[in-house]
PDB file of C-alpha atoms in Angstrom:
ATOM      1  CA  ALA A 120      -0.044   0.185  -0.084  1.00  0.00           C
ATOM      2  CA  GLN A 121       0.947   3.559  -0.785  1.00  0.00           C
ATOM      3  CA  SER A 122       2.066   5.922   1.970  1.00  0.00           C
ATOM      4  CA  VAL A 123       3.704   9.157   2.502  1.00  0.00           C
ATOM      5  CA  THR A 124       5.975  10.095   5.460  1.00  0.00           C
ATOM      6  CA  GLN A 125       6.948  13.853   6.170  1.00  0.00           C
ATOM      7  CA  LEU A 126       9.465  13.625   8.694  1.00  0.00           C
ATOM      8  CA  ASP A 127       9.102  17.204  10.297  1.00  0.00           C
ATOM      9  CA  SER A 128       5.902  18.251  11.661  1.00  0.00           C
ATOM     10  CA  GLN A 129       6.963  21.963  12.217  1.00  0.00           C
ATOM     11  CA  VAL A 130      10.095  23.810  10.526  1.00  0.00           C
ATOM     12  CA  PRO A 131      11.023  27.020  11.974  1.00  0.00           C
ATOM     13  CA  VAL A 132      13.016  29.394   9.458  1.00  0.00           C
ATOM     14  CA  PHE A 133      14.011  32.991   9.365  1.00  0.00           C
ATOM     15  CA  GLU A 134      13.050  35.412   6.481  1.00  0.00           C
ATOM     16  CA  GLU A 135      15.510  35.169   3.294  1.00  0.00           C
ATOM     17  CA  ALA A 136      16.951  31.764   4.601  1.00  0.00           C
ATOM     18  CA  PRO A 137      16.935  28.634   2.620  1.00  0.00           C
ATOM     19  CA  VAL A 138      14.504  25.616   3.544  1.00  0.00           C
ATOM     20  CA  GLU A 139      13.842  22.294   2.840  1.00  0.00           C
ATOM     21  CA  LEU A 140      10.905  20.216   3.678  1.00  0.00           C
ATOM     22  CA  ARG A 141      11.352  16.374   3.582  1.00  0.00           C
ATOM     23  CA  CYS A 142       9.132  13.940   2.153  1.00  0.00           C
ATOM     24  CA  ASN A 143       9.545   9.981   1.702  1.00  0.00           C
ATOM     25  CA  TYR A 144       6.956   7.697  -0.093  1.00  0.00           C
ATOM     26  CA  SER A 145       6.567   4.073   0.001  1.00  0.00           C
ATOM     27  CA  SER A 146       4.932   2.550  -3.094  1.00  0.00           C
ATOM     28  CA  SER A 147       5.478  -0.853  -5.143  1.00  0.00           C
ATOM     29  CA  VAL A 148       4.424   0.990  -8.625  1.00  0.00           C
ATOM     30  CA  SER A 149       4.961   3.983 -10.615  1.00  0.00           C
ATOM     31  CA  VAL A 150       4.073   7.054  -8.602  1.00  0.00           C
ATOM     32  CA  TYR A 151       2.925  10.425  -9.153  1.00  0.00           C
ATOM     33  CA  LEU A 152       4.240  13.039  -6.660  1.00  0.00           C
ATOM     34  CA  PHE A 153       2.476  16.164  -5.693  1.00  0.00           C
ATOM     35  CA  TRP A 154       3.174  19.205  -3.011  1.00  0.00           C
ATOM     36  CA  TYR A 155       0.340  20.986  -2.026  1.00  0.00           C
ATOM     37  CA  VAL A 156       0.099  24.571   0.287  1.00  0.00           C
ATOM     38  CA  GLN A 157      -2.580  25.087   2.603  1.00  0.00           C
ATOM     39  CA  TYR A 158      -2.760  28.725   3.939  1.00  0.00           C
ATOM     40  CA  PRO A 159      -4.745  29.519   7.068  1.00  0.00           C
ATOM     41  CA  ASN A 160      -8.468  29.009   6.682  1.00  0.00           C
ATOM     42  CA  GLN A 161      -8.053  27.927   2.744  1.00  0.00           C
ATOM     43  CA  GLY A 162      -8.194  25.093   0.789  1.00  0.00           C
ATOM     44  CA  LEU A 163      -5.303  23.360  -0.732  1.00  0.00           C
ATOM     45  CA  GLN A 164      -3.298  24.569  -3.695  1.00  0.00           C
ATOM     46  CA  LEU A 165      -1.110  22.905  -5.891  1.00  0.00           C
ATOM     47  CA  LEU A 166       2.481  23.919  -5.622  1.00  0.00           C
ATOM     48  CA  LEU A 167       4.235  21.365  -7.879  1.00  0.00           C
ATOM     49  CA  LYS A 168       4.093  17.829  -9.263  1.00  0.00           C
ATOM     50  CA  TYR A 169       6.084  15.139 -10.787  1.00  0.00           C
ATOM     51  CA  LEU A 170       4.253  13.218 -13.262  1.00  0.00           C
ATOM     52  CA  SER A 171       7.225  12.013 -15.577  1.00  0.00           C
ATOM     53  CA  GLY A 172      10.351  13.202 -17.343  1.00  0.00           C
ATOM     54  CA  SER A 173      12.716  15.361 -15.470  1.00  0.00           C
ATOM     55  CA  THR A 174      13.304  14.552 -11.865  1.00  0.00           C
ATOM     56  CA  LEU A 175      13.880  18.503 -11.038  1.00  0.00           C
ATOM     57  CA  VAL A 176      10.332  19.762 -11.066  1.00  0.00           C
ATOM     58  CA  LYS A 177       9.768  23.768 -10.508  1.00  0.00           C
ATOM     59  CA  GLY A 178       6.661  24.878  -9.307  1.00  0.00           C
ATOM     60  CA  ILE A 179       4.924  28.402  -8.099  1.00  0.00           C
ATOM     61  CA  ASN A 180       6.350  30.881  -5.721  1.00  0.00           C
ATOM     62  CA  GLY A 181      10.056  29.882  -6.320  1.00  0.00           C
ATOM     63  CA  PHE A 182       9.409  26.390  -4.779  1.00  0.00           C
ATOM     64  CA  GLU A 183      11.072  23.350  -6.396  1.00  0.00           C
ATOM     65  CA  ALA A 184      11.287  19.699  -5.643  1.00  0.00           C
ATOM     66  CA  GLU A 185      13.512  16.538  -6.686  1.00  0.00           C
ATOM     67  CA  PHE A 186      12.330  13.257  -7.498  1.00  0.00           C
ATOM     68  CA  ASN A 187      14.761  10.680  -6.237  1.00  0.00           C
ATOM     69  CA  LYS A 188      13.731   6.973  -7.077  1.00  0.00           C
ATOM     70  CA  SER A 189      16.643   5.288  -5.201  1.00  0.00           C
ATOM     71  CA  GLN A 190      15.793   7.183  -1.915  1.00  0.00           C
ATOM     72  CA  THR A 191      11.758   7.240  -2.513  1.00  0.00           C
ATOM     73  CA  SER A 192      11.839  10.893  -1.841  1.00  0.00           C
ATOM     74  CA  PHE A 193      10.532  14.088  -3.023  1.00  0.00           C
ATOM     75  CA  HIS A 194      11.887  16.723  -1.045  1.00  0.00           C
ATOM     76  CA  LEU A 195      10.764  20.430  -1.327  1.00  0.00           C
ATOM     77  CA  ARG A 196      12.970  23.455  -1.439  1.00  0.00           C
ATOM     78  CA  LYS A 197      13.181  27.019  -1.466  1.00  0.00           C
ATOM     79  CA  PRO A 198      16.287  29.155  -1.777  1.00  0.00           C
ATOM     80  CA  SER A 199      15.099  32.235   0.347  1.00  0.00           C
ATOM     81  CA  VAL A 200      11.689  31.941   2.025  1.00  0.00           C
ATOM     82  CA  HIS A 201       9.316  34.910   2.748  1.00  0.00           C
ATOM     83  CA  ILE A 202       6.912  35.553   5.591  1.00  0.00           C
ATOM     84  CA  SER A 203       3.945  34.958   3.177  1.00  0.00           C
ATOM     85  CA  ASP A 204       5.286  31.177   2.774  1.00  0.00           C
ATOM     86  CA  THR A 205       4.046  30.587   6.394  1.00  0.00           C
ATOM     87  CA  ALA A 206       1.554  27.941   5.839  1.00  0.00           C
ATOM     88  CA  GLU A 207       0.805  24.118   6.159  1.00  0.00           C
ATOM     89  CA  TYR A 208       2.577  21.989   3.251  1.00  0.00           C
ATOM     90  CA  PHE A 209       1.440  18.476   2.346  1.00  0.00           C
ATOM     91  CA  CYS A 210       3.268  15.772   0.161  1.00  0.00           C
ATOM     92  CA  ALA A 211       1.215  13.583  -1.680  1.00  0.00           C
ATOM     93  CA  VAL A 212       1.367  10.368  -3.893  1.00  0.00           C
ATOM     94  CA  SER A 213      -0.831   8.509  -6.265  1.00  0.00           C
ATOM     95  CA  GLU A 214      -0.445   5.491  -8.486  1.00  0.00           C
ATOM     96  CA  SER A 215      -2.417   6.947 -11.620  1.00  0.00           C
ATOM     97  CA  ARG A 216      -2.902  10.080 -13.407  1.00  0.00           C
ATOM     98  CA  ASN A 217      -6.175   9.008 -13.816  1.00  0.00           C
ATOM     99  CA  THR A 218      -7.522   8.906 -10.064  1.00  0.00           C
ATOM    100  CA  ASP A 219      -8.307  11.519  -7.721  1.00  0.00           C
ATOM    101  CA  LYS A 220      -7.257   9.391  -4.853  1.00  0.00           C
ATOM    102  CA  LEU A 221      -4.050  11.371  -3.271  1.00  0.00           C
ATOM    103  CA  ILE A 222      -2.349   9.814  -0.140  1.00  0.00           C
ATOM    104  CA  PHE A 223      -1.416  12.471   1.674  1.00  0.00           C
ATOM    105  CA  GLY A 224       1.211  13.103   4.449  1.00  0.00           C
ATOM    106  CA  THR A 225       0.462  14.592   7.903  1.00  0.00           C
ATOM    107  CA  GLY A 226       2.006  18.068   6.546  1.00  0.00           C
ATOM    108  CA  THR A 227       4.740  20.067   7.776  1.00  0.00           C
ATOM    109  CA  ARG A 228       4.123  23.309   9.067  1.00  0.00           C
ATOM    110  CA  LEU A 229       6.493  26.108   7.873  1.00  0.00           C
ATOM    111  CA  GLN A 230       6.730  29.254  10.370  1.00  0.00           C
ATOM    112  CA  VAL A 231       8.586  31.995   8.771  1.00  0.00           C
ATOM    113  CA  PHE A 232      10.055  34.479  11.276  1.00  0.00           C
ATOM    114  CA  PRO A 233      11.314  37.950  10.428  1.00  0.00           C
TER     115      PRO A 233
ATOM    116  CA  ASP B 840     -14.144  32.147 -12.979  1.00  0.00           C
ATOM    117  CA  ALA B 841     -15.505  30.694  -9.810  1.00  0.00           C
ATOM    118  CA  GLY B 842     -13.491  28.318  -8.217  1.00  0.00           C
ATOM    119  CA  VAL B 843     -14.676  25.359  -6.114  1.00  0.00           C
ATOM    120  CA  THR B 844     -17.243  26.322  -3.814  1.00  0.00           C
ATOM    121  CA  GLN B 845     -18.611  24.894  -0.491  1.00  0.00           C
ATOM    122  CA  SER B 846     -21.229  25.221   2.059  1.00  0.00           C
ATOM    123  CA  PRO B 847     -21.605  25.688   4.712  1.00  0.00           C
ATOM    124  CA  THR B 848     -18.357  26.775   5.854  1.00  0.00           C
ATOM    125  CA  HIS B 849     -19.030  25.873   9.492  1.00  0.00           C
ATOM    126  CA  LEU B 850     -21.553  23.681  11.157  1.00  0.00           C
ATOM    127  CA  ILE B 851     -22.249  22.046  14.786  1.00  0.00           C
ATOM    128  CA  LYS B 852     -23.967  18.825  15.215  1.00  0.00           C
ATOM    129  CA  THR B 853     -24.579  16.400  17.797  1.00  0.00           C
ATOM    130  CA  ARG B 854     -23.976  12.661  18.086  1.00  0.00           C
ATOM    131  CA  GLY B 855     -26.352  10.435  16.009  1.00  0.00           C
ATOM    132  CA  GLN B 856     -27.464  13.351  13.833  1.00  0.00           C
ATOM    133  CA  GLN B 857     -27.201  13.610   9.984  1.00  0.00           C
ATOM    134  CA  VAL B 858     -25.415  16.028   7.913  1.00  0.00           C
ATOM    135  CA  THR B 859     -25.505  17.292   4.317  1.00  0.00           C
ATOM    136  CA  LEU B 860     -22.421  19.288   2.777  1.00  0.00           C
ATOM    137  CA  ARG B 861     -22.465  20.873  -0.566  1.00  0.00           C
ATOM    138  CA  CYS B 862     -20.057  21.349  -3.341  1.00  0.00           C
ATOM    139  CA  SER B 863     -19.996  23.251  -6.452  1.00  0.00           C
ATOM    140  CA  PRO B 864     -16.909  22.362  -8.655  1.00  0.00           C
ATOM    141  CA  LYS B 865     -14.833  24.839 -10.434  1.00  0.00           C
ATOM    142  CA  SER B 866     -16.414  26.044 -13.979  1.00  0.00           C
ATOM    143  CA  GLY B 867     -15.823  23.504 -16.659  1.00  0.00           C
ATOM    144  CA  HIS B 868     -14.905  20.471 -14.283  1.00  0.00           C
ATOM    145  CA  ASP B 869     -16.908  17.243 -14.338  1.00  0.00           C
ATOM    146  CA  THR B 870     -15.400  15.448 -11.637  1.00  0.00           C
ATOM    147  CA  VAL B 871     -15.817  15.694  -7.632  1.00  0.00           C
ATOM    148  CA  SER B 872     -13.820  14.272  -4.953  1.00  0.00           C
ATOM    149  CA  TRP B 873     -14.407  14.483  -1.094  1.00  0.00           C
ATOM    150  CA  TYR B 874     -11.621  14.462   1.432  1.00  0.00           C
ATOM    151  CA  GLN B 875     -11.788  14.339   5.158  1.00  0.00           C
ATOM    152  CA  GLN B 876      -9.100  16.422   7.157  1.00  0.00           C
ATOM    153  CA  ALA B 877      -8.760  15.956  10.840  1.00  0.00           C
ATOM    154  CA  LEU B 878      -7.013  18.133  12.918  1.00  0.00           C
ATOM    155  CA  GLY B 879      -3.375  17.754  12.801  1.00  0.00           C
ATOM    156  CA  GLN B 880      -3.790  15.621   9.816  1.00  0.00           C
ATOM    157  CA  GLY B 881      -3.332  15.129   6.080  1.00  0.00           C
ATOM    158  CA  PRO B 882      -6.484  14.900   4.105  1.00  0.00           C
ATOM    159  CA  GLN B 883      -8.024  11.279   3.449  1.00  0.00           C
ATOM    160  CA  PHE B 884      -9.835  10.363   0.388  1.00  0.00           C
ATOM    161  CA  ILE B 885     -13.634   9.590   0.834  1.00  0.00           C
ATOM    162  CA  PHE B 886     -14.819   9.220  -2.775  1.00  0.00           C
ATOM    163  CA  GLN B 887     -14.958  10.420  -6.284  1.00  0.00           C
ATOM    164  CA  TYR B 888     -18.022  10.934  -8.363  1.00  0.00           C
ATOM    165  CA  TYR B 889     -18.067  11.172 -12.030  1.00  0.00           C
ATOM    166  CA  GLU B 890     -21.094  10.996 -14.340  1.00  0.00           C
ATOM    167  CA  GLU B 891     -23.376  10.937 -11.144  1.00  0.00           C
ATOM    168  CA  GLU B 892     -21.666   7.552  -9.999  1.00  0.00           C
ATOM    169  CA  GLU B 893     -19.277   6.656  -7.236  1.00  0.00           C
ATOM    170  CA  ARG B 894     -16.160   5.719  -9.272  1.00  0.00           C
ATOM    171  CA  GLN B 895     -13.646   5.198  -6.446  1.00  0.00           C
ATOM    172  CA  ARG B 896     -13.978   5.050  -2.763  1.00  0.00           C
ATOM    173  CA  GLY B 897     -11.579   5.286   0.331  1.00  0.00           C
ATOM    174  CA  ASN B 898     -11.704   3.365   3.470  1.00  0.00           C
ATOM    175  CA  PHE B 899     -14.646   5.045   5.100  1.00  0.00           C
ATOM    176  CA  PRO B 900     -17.877   3.060   6.317  1.00  0.00           C
ATOM    177  CA  ASP B 901     -21.022   3.191   4.616  1.00  0.00           C
ATOM    178  CA  ARG B 902     -22.477   6.230   6.884  1.00  0.00           C
ATOM    179  CA  PHE B 903     -20.586   8.248   4.459  1.00  0.00           C
ATOM    180  CA  SER B 904     -22.445   8.466   1.253  1.00  0.00           C
ATOM    181  CA  GLY B 905     -22.624  11.187  -1.863  1.00  0.00           C
ATOM    182  CA  HIS B 906     -24.478  12.143  -4.852  1.00  0.00           C
ATOM    183  CA  GLN B 907     -23.713  13.781  -7.885  1.00  0.00           C
ATOM    184  CA  PHE B 908     -26.052  16.025  -9.804  1.00  0.00           C
ATOM    185  CA  PRO B 909     -26.444  16.613 -13.614  1.00  0.00           C
ATOM    186  CA  ASN B 910     -24.857  19.923 -13.307  1.00  0.00           C
ATOM    187  CA  TYR B 911     -21.793  18.488 -11.819  1.00  0.00           C
ATOM    188  CA  SER B 912     -22.242  19.709  -8.306  1.00  0.00           C
ATOM    189  CA  SER B 913     -22.321  17.250  -5.301  1.00  0.00           C
ATOM    190  CA  GLU B 914     -23.450  16.346  -1.952  1.00  0.00           C
ATOM    191  CA  LEU B 915     -21.470  14.499   0.932  1.00  0.00           C
ATOM    192  CA  ASN B 916     -24.004  12.703   3.528  1.00  0.00           C
ATOM    193  CA  VAL B 917     -23.010  11.420   6.630  1.00  0.00           C
ATOM    194  CA  ASN B 918     -25.440   9.600   8.947  1.00  0.00           C
ATOM    195  CA  ALA B 919     -25.060   8.589  12.517  1.00  0.00           C
ATOM    196  CA  LEU B 920     -22.351  11.193  13.564  1.00  0.00           C
ATOM    197  CA  LEU B 921     -19.821  10.363  15.707  1.00  0.00           C
ATOM    198  CA  LEU B 922     -17.419  12.260  17.633  1.00  0.00           C
ATOM    199  CA  GLY B 923     -14.691  11.305  15.242  1.00  0.00           C
ATOM    200  CA  ASP B 924     -16.370  12.546  12.319  1.00  0.00           C
ATOM    201  CA  SER B 925     -15.301  16.236  13.516  1.00  0.00           C
ATOM    202  CA  ALA B 926     -13.145  17.320  10.884  1.00  0.00           C
ATOM    203  CA  LEU B 927     -12.602  19.721   7.816  1.00  0.00           C
ATOM    204  CA  TYR B 928     -14.191  18.165   4.984  1.00  0.00           C
ATOM    205  CA  LEU B 929     -12.627  19.264   1.529  1.00  0.00           C
ATOM    206  CA  CYS B 930     -14.224  19.006  -2.035  1.00  0.00           C
ATOM    207  CA  ALA B 931     -11.932  18.762  -5.046  1.00  0.00           C
ATOM    208  CA  SER B 932     -12.763  19.166  -8.844  1.00  0.00           C
ATOM    209  CA  ASN B 933     -10.965  18.463 -11.947  1.00  0.00           C
ATOM    210  CA  HIS B 934     -12.000  17.638 -15.556  1.00  0.00           C
ATOM    211  CA  LYS B 935     -11.709  13.815 -16.346  1.00  0.00           C
ATOM    212  CA  GLY B 936      -9.802  14.620 -19.549  1.00  0.00           C
ATOM    213  CA  ASP B 937      -7.454  16.937 -18.011  1.00  0.00           C
ATOM    214  CA  ARG B 938      -6.445  14.758 -15.144  1.00  0.00           C
ATOM    215  CA  ALA B 939      -4.300  12.435 -17.228  1.00  0.00           C
ATOM    216  CA  LEU B 940      -2.509  15.511 -18.461  1.00  0.00           C
ATOM    217  CA  THR B 941      -1.985  17.816 -15.612  1.00  0.00           C
ATOM    218  CA  GLY B 942      -2.955  15.497 -12.447  1.00  0.00           C
ATOM    219  CA  GLU B 943      -4.190  18.515 -10.495  1.00  0.00           C
ATOM    220  CA  LEU B 944      -6.894  18.832  -8.300  1.00  0.00           C
ATOM    221  CA  PHE B 945      -8.656  22.110  -7.334  1.00  0.00           C
ATOM    222  CA  PHE B 946      -9.785  22.366  -3.571  1.00  0.00           C
ATOM    223  CA  GLY B 947     -12.507  24.338  -1.963  1.00  0.00           C
ATOM    224  CA  GLU B 948     -11.906  26.136   1.251  1.00  0.00           C
ATOM    225  CA  GLY B 949     -14.045  23.220   3.075  1.00  0.00           C
ATOM    226  CA  SER B 950     -16.834  22.568   5.479  1.00  0.00           C
ATOM    227  CA  ARG B 951     -15.668  22.710   9.050  1.00  0.00           C
ATOM    228  CA  LEU B 952     -17.966  20.067  10.786  1.00  0.00           C
ATOM    229  CA  THR B 953     -17.961  19.952  14.713  1.00  0.00           C
ATOM    230  CA  VAL B 954     -19.892  16.944  16.348  1.00  0.00           C
ATOM    231  CA  LEU B 955     -20.764  17.437  20.125  1.00  0.00           C
TER     232      LEU B 955
END
């Protein structure tokens, strides 16, 4: 069965510092990987996705992630964070492009301090 | 262009009652999915509706049921509410044809259910 592990429940960081949010997945078949962001009192918004091709994926708001099949990881990075990046970040996996059934991790709370 | 809209935004029920949550998909979308997000957890897939039929279901009991209407809007019904049903219920939509290309779900802001 698929599963997603987000190793850090909270990540505090100062503004303009780099950040990495970790995500590991477990799956025996091909995977499609996603990062979603949830701002306070809002729904989830797609940051970026890996479906196929280049393992380095660029998303919105300056975020990027790298798919590493050997380490079964899909870590999210940003070289310089802003206060407005404060939010909950969820990593998710699915076994098919044609399904709406995403398996989400428990989330990482990114707190950016001035 | 309206995104995914959900109603009500908040509601309080007592154990044993029944609740109906509503969702209108983003314009142009024909597929609706429902997720349950308990406090401090990631969203969990409940089920997906397409062409007015339930197409895929997660690990939720039969107390959770749904419906999709000809205009693609959807309802989530939960019977015999338990304290553990307290959560944020999220609706997500997409266009079936686009799903294979983009892999993206569009989420609403959710309906927060509190069961006392």
